[in-house]
XYZ file of C-alpha atoms in Angstrom:
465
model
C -20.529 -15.408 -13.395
C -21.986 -13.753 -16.751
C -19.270 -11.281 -17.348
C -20.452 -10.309 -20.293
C -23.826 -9.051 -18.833
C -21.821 -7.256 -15.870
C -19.877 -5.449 -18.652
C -22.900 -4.261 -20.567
C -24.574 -3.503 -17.105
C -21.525 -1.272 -16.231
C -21.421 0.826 -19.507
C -19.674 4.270 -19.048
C -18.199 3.233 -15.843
C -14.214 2.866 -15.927
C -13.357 -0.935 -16.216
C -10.282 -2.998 -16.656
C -9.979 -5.920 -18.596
C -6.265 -6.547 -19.039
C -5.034 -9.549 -17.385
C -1.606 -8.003 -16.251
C -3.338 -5.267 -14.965
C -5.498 -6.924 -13.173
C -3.433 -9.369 -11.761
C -1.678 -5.921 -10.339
C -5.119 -4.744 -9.057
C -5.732 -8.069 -6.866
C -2.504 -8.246 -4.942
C -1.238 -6.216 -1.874
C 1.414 -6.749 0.154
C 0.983 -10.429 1.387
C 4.447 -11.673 0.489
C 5.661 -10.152 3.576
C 4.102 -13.426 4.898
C 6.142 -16.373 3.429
C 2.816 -18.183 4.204
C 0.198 -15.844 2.677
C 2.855 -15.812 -0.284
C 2.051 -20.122 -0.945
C -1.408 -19.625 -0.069
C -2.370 -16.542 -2.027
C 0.102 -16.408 -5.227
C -2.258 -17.449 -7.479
C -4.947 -15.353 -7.134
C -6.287 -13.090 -9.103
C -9.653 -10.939 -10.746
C -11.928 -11.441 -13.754
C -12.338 -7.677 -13.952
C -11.440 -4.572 -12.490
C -13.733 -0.948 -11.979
C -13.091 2.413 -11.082
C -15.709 4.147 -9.905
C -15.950 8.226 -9.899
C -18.366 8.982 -8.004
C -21.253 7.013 -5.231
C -23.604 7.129 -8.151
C -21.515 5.056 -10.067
C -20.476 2.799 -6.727
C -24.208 1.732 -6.310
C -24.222 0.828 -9.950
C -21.898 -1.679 -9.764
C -22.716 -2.975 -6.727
C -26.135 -3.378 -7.828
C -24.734 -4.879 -11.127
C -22.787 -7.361 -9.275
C -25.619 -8.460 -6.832
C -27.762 -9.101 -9.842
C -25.069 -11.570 -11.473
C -23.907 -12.881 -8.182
C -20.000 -11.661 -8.968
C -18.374 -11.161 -6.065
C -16.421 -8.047 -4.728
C -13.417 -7.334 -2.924
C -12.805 -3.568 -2.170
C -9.452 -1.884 -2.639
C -7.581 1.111 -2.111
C -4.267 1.133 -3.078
C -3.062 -2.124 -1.971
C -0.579 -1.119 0.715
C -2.194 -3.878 3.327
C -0.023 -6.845 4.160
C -2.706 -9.769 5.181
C -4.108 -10.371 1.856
C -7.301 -8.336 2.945
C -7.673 -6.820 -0.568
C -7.523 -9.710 -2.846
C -10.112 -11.480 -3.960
C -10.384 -14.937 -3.276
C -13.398 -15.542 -4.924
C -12.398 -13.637 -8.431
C -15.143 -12.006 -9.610
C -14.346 -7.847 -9.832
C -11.942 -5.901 -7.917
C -13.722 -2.146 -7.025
C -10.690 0.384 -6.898
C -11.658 3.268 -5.037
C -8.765 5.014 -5.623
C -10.240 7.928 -7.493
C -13.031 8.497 -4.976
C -10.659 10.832 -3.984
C -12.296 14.588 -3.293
C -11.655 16.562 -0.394
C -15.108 17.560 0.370
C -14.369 19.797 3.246
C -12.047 21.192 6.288
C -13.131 22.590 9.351
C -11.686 23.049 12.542
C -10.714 19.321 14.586
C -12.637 17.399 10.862
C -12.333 16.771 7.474
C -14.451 15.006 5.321
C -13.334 13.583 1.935
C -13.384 10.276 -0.355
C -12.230 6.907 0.307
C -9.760 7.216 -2.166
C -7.704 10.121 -0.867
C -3.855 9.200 -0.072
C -3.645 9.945 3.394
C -0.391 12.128 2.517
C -2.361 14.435 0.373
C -4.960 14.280 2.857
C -2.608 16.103 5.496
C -0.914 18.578 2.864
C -4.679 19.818 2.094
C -5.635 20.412 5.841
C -1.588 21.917 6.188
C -2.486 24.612 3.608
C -5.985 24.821 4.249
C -5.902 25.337 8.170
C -2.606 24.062 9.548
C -4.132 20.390 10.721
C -3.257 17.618 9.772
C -4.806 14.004 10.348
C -4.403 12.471 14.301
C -2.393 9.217 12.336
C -1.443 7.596 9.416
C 0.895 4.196 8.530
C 4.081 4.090 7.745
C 2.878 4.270 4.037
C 1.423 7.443 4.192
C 2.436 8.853 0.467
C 1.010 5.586 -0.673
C -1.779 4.128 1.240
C -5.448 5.974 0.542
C -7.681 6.782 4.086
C -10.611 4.428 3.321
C -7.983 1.152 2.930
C -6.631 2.266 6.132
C -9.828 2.632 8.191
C -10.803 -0.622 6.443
C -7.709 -2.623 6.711
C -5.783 -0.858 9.238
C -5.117 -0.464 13.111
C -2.867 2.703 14.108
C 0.315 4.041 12.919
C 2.766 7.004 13.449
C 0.631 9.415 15.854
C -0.792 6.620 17.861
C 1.644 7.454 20.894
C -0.609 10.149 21.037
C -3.847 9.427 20.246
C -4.535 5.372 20.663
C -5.393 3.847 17.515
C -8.451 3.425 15.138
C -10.475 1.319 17.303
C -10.735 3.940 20.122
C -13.886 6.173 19.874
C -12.988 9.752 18.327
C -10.717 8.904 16.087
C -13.190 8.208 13.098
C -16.087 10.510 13.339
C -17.906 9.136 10.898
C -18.752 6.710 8.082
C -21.043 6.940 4.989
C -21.118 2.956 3.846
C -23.134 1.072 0.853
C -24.429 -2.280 1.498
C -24.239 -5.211 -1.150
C -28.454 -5.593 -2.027
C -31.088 -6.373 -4.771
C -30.455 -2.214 -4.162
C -27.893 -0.854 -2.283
C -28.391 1.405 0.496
C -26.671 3.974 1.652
C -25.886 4.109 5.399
C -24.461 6.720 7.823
C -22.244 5.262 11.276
C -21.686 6.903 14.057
C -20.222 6.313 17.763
C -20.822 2.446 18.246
C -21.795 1.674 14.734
C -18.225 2.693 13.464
C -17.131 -0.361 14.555
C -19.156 -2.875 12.299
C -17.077 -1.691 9.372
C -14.161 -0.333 10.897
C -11.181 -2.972 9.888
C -13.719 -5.026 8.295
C -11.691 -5.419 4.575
C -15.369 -4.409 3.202
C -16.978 -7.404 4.220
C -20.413 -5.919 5.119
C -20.116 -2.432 3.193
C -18.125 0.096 1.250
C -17.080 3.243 2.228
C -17.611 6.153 0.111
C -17.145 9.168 2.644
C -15.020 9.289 5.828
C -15.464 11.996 8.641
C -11.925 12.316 10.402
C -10.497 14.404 13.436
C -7.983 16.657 12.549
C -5.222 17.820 15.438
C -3.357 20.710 15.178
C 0.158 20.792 12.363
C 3.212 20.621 13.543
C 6.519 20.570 11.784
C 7.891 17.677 13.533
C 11.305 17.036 13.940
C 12.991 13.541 13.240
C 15.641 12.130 15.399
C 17.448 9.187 15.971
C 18.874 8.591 19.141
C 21.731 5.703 19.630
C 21.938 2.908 22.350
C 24.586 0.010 23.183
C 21.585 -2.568 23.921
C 17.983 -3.048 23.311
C 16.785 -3.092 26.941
C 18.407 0.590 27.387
C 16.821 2.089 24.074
C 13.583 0.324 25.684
C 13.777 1.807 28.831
C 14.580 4.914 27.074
C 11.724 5.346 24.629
C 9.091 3.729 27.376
C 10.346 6.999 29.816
C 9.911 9.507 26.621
C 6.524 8.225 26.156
C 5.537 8.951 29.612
C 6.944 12.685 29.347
C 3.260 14.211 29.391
C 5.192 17.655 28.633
C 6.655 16.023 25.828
C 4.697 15.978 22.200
C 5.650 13.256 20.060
C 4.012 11.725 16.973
C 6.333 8.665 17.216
C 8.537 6.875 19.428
C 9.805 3.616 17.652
C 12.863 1.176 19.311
C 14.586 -0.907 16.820
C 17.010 -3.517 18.112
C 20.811 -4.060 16.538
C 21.921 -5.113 13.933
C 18.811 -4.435 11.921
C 19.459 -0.300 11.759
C 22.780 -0.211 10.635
C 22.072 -3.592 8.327
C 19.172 -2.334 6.812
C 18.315 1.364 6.865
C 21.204 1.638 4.790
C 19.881 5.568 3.506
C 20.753 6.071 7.244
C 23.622 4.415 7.870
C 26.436 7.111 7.761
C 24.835 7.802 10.954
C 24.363 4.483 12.960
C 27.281 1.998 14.475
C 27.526 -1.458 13.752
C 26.012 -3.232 16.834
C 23.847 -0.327 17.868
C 19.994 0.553 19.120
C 17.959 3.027 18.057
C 14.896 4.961 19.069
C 13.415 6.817 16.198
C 11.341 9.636 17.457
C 9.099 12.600 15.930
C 9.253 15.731 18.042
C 6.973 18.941 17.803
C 9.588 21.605 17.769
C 8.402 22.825 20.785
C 9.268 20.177 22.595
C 12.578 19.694 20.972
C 14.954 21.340 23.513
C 12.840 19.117 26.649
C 13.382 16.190 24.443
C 16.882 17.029 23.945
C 17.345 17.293 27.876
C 15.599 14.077 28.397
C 17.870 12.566 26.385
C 21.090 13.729 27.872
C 19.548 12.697 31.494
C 19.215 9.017 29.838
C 22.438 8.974 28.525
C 21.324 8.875 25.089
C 23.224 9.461 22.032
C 20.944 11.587 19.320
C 22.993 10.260 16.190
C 20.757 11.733 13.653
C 18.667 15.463 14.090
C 17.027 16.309 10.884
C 17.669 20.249 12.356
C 21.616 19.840 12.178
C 21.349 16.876 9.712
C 22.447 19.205 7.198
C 21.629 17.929 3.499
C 18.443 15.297 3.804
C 18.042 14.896 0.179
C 17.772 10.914 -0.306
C 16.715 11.214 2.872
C 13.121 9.158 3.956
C 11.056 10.422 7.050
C 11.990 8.365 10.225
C 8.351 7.254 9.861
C 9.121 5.251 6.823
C 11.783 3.188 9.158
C 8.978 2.356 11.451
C 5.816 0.242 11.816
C 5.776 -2.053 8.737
C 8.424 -0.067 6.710
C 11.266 -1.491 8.931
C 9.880 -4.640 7.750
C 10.234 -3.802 4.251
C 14.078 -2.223 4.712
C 15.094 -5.668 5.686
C 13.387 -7.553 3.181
C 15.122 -5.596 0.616
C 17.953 -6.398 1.616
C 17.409 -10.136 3.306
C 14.268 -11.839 1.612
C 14.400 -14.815 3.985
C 12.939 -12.243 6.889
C 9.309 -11.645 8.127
C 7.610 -10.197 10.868
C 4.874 -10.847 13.570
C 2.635 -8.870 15.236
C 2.702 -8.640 19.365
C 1.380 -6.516 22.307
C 3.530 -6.671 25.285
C 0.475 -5.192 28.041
C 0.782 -2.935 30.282
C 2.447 -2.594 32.902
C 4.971 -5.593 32.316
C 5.941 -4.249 28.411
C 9.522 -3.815 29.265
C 9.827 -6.929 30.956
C 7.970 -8.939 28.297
C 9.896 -7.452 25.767
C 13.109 -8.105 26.932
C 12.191 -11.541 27.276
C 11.427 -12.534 23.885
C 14.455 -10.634 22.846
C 16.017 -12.978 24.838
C 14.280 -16.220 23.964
C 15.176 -16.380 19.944
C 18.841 -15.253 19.470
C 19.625 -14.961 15.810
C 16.034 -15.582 14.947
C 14.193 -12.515 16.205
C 15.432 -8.590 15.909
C 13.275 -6.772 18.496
C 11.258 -3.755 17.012
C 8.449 -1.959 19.397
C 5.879 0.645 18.401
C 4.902 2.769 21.586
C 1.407 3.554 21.798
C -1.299 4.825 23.943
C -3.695 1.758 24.952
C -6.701 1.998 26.984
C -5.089 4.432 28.588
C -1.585 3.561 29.379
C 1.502 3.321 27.695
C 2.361 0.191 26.389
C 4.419 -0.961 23.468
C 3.105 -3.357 20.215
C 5.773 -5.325 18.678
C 6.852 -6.048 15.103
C 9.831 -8.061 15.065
C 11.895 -9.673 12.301
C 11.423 -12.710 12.245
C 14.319 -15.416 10.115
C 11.682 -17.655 8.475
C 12.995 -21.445 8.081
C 9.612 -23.200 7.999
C 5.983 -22.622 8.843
C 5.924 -24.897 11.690
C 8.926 -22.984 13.382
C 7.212 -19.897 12.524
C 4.319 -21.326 14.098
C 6.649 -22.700 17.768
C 7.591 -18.778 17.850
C 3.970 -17.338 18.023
C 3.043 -20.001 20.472
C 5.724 -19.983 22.339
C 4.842 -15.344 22.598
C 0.979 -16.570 23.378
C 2.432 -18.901 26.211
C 4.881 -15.821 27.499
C 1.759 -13.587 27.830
C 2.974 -11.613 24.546
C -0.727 -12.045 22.533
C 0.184 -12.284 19.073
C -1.963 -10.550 15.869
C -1.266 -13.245 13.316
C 0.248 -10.908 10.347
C 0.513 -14.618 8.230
C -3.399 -15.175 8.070
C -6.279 -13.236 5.832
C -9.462 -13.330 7.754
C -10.329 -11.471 10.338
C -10.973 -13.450 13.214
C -7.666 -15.757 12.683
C -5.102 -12.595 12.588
C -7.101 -11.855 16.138
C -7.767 -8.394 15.013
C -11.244 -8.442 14.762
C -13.697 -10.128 16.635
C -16.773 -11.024 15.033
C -19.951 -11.696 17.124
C -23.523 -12.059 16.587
C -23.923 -8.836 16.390
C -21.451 -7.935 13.539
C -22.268 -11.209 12.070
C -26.052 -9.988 11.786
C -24.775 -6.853 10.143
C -23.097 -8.566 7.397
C -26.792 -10.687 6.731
C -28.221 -7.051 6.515
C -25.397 -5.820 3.900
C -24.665 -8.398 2.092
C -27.357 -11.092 2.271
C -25.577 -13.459 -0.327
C -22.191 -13.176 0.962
C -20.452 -11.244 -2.172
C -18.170 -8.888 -0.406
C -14.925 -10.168 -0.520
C -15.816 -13.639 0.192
C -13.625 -15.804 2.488
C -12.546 -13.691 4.700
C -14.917 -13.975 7.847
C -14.774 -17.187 9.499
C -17.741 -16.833 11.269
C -19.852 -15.988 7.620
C -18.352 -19.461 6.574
C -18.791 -21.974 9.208
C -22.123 -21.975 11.307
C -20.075 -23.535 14.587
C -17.997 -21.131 15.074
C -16.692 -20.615 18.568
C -18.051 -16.581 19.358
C -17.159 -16.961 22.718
C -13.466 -17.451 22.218
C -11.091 -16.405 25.026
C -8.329 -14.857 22.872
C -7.553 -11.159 22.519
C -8.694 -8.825 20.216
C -7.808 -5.595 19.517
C -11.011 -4.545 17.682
C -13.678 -6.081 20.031
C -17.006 -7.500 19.442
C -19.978 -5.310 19.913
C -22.186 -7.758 21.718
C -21.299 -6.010 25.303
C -22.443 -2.484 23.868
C -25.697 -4.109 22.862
């Protein structure tokens, strides 16, 4: 690589040439994975950019293509399989001040890829009380493009599904990796060549979204004695059609009272919890509910009194109850489950079961394909890798797919299916294989197996063909 040329070639364009800061620039949040954490410590960057604008985007990418540098795409690093650093070195493109809000409109908005998703829903609050369909757990943190590129679902996926069902991306304005670098508009089935791709066959530099009416949702936390009755519990809430809720989250003793420790005045030793976000609507029906399950609402942000110091419920779900333990215990880490439909509670009790004093027992309830169901991110007490390794087999063997959260390409995390279609794509956009090389199997080795019988949750598109 002739960084010296790529320099001069990006002249006026915002670069980055300190070595602490771009060591910063090429990590994420892999050292949730003990694993990813030996495998990916050491790497870093030669260079980071900034670009302002799409103009400027091309001009690197055109840059790069010319001196074969290679580029991994970034937003604001908030992924947790590695997808954002670059294994390869070469230059790190930050899109993190692609950031305009180009427009809001009834059920859309249409902005940068660089826009933190929490700003994102203040500017559609004010602008027309919407707000987006669903965001992670890091939501004042984590920009929309690195979670369309690197994400699955989040809080408002009990609702809605997740990213991989059509309508909830409307559409995606993507620059391919060329001698010169076009510019691409995806729609409908097309989304999903670069949807959860980590920027291996494009960037995004403008996102259409859905927008769903604002609510002022209402956190609660609502007690139980066991895991299997906070289960049962949040898996009848979910099914309350009459019922609006943006999340519904069960997190197995003794990890809430251990670790959400901003919370704990509230919680008993030993106990359950459901966390839930209510419309207030819906917040007397959910209160009845309750009462008919015999659960115990410990915590009601409308009776709370004083929440200052206080984080959302969302930010003790999905990955962030990941992160509460690790603060406190650094020898935890997490995998990534579905327990299908209709045997969820059933499955889920029975890896609670299987790994006592290994495995605390956290489910995310979603909508998928059309039922409610439950994903699963438990803690996980990580001795060694091949232990680690006897636990996801032994949730494979158990009909409990796992979604290998301690991998960093696509197909082995079993998010992402790559086929000869999307493996086609990525020989139209990047013909010399620069965009964030090392992360697509199937780019890599010519026998790889398409045909696989495992599950995916973003599917190939060779049926739609």
């Amino acid at each position: 690589m002739d960084l010296t040329a790529l320099i001069a070639d990006l002249d006026g364009i915002r670069i980055e040439q300190n070595d602490k800061i771009i060591q910063q620039k090429s990590r994420d949040f892999y050292w949730y994975s003990p694993v990813l954490k030996r495998q990916l410590d050491h790497v870093t960057a030669d260079l980071v950019a900034s670009p302002q604008n799409e103009e400027e985007l091309v001009r690197v990418l055109r840059a790069c293509y010319r001196h074969d540098v290679p580029v991994t795409p970034r937003g604001t690093g908030t992924g947790n399989y590695g997808q954002a650093m670059p294994l390869s070195g070469g230059l790190v493109l930050s899109l993190a001040d692609m950031n305009e809000i180009k427009e809001i409109s009834p059920g859309r908005v249409i902005c940068g890829p660089g826009v933190i998703c929490s700003d994102l829903d203040k500017a559609a609050r004010e602008a027309s009380r919407q707000e987006l369909r669903m965001h992670p757990s890091t939501a004042h943190t984590a920009t929309i493009g690195g979670f369309i590129a690197g994400g699955s679902g989040g809080v408002g996926s009990i609702s809605w599904g997740g990213l991989r069902d059509f309508g909830n991306i409307i559409r995606l304005r993507v620059v391919t990796m060329e001698e010169e670098p076009q510019v691409l508009e995806l729609t409908g089935e097309d989304l999903h060549k670069v949807t959860h791709a980590y920027g291996t066959n494009g960037i995004i530099t403008e996102i259409e979204m859905p927008l769903a009416p604002a609510y002022d949702w209402v956190d609660a936390i609502v007690g139980f004695d066991s895991f299997e009755a906070a289960a049962a519990y949040a898996n009848g809430l979910a099914r309350q059609d009459g019922i609006l809720t943006k999340l519904i989250t069960v997190v197995a003793a003794p990890c809430p009272f251990d670790y959400f420790k901003r919370h704990q005045k509230f919680l008993r030793e030993g106990q359950s919890v459901v966390l839930v976000m209510v419309a207030p609507q819906s917040d007397d029906a959910f209160k009845a509910f309750t009462a008919r399950n015999s659960g115990e609402i410990v915590f009601d942000a409308t009776t709370a009194g004083d929440l200052k110091g206080l984080p959302p419920v969302f930010e003790l779900a999905w990955n962030h109850t990941t992160l509460r333990a690790l603060r406190v215990d650094p020898a935890w880490t997490y995998l990534q489950v579905l327990y299908p439909f209709p045997n969820q509670l059933e499955l889920a009790s029975k890896m609670d079961r299987m790994f006592p004093g290994e495995l605390i027992s956290h489910l995310e309830f979603v909508r998928f394909d059309g039922d409610i169901t439950c994903f699963g991110l438990p803690l996980v007490k990580f001795t060694t890798e091949e232990r680690l390794e006897e636990i996801m087999d032994l949730h494979n063997e158990n009909g409990c797919p796992i979604f290998n959260p301690h991998r960093y390409t696509l197909e082995e995390g079993g998010m992402k299916q790559t086929d000869e279609i999307q493996l086609a794509f990525k020989r139209e956009a990047d013909p010399k294989g620069l965009l964030n090389p090392g992360k697509m199997i199937a780019w890599d080795d010519p026998d790889y197996d398409f045909g696989s019988g495992k599950t995916w949750l973003f599917k190939g598109l060779k049926q739609a063909s």
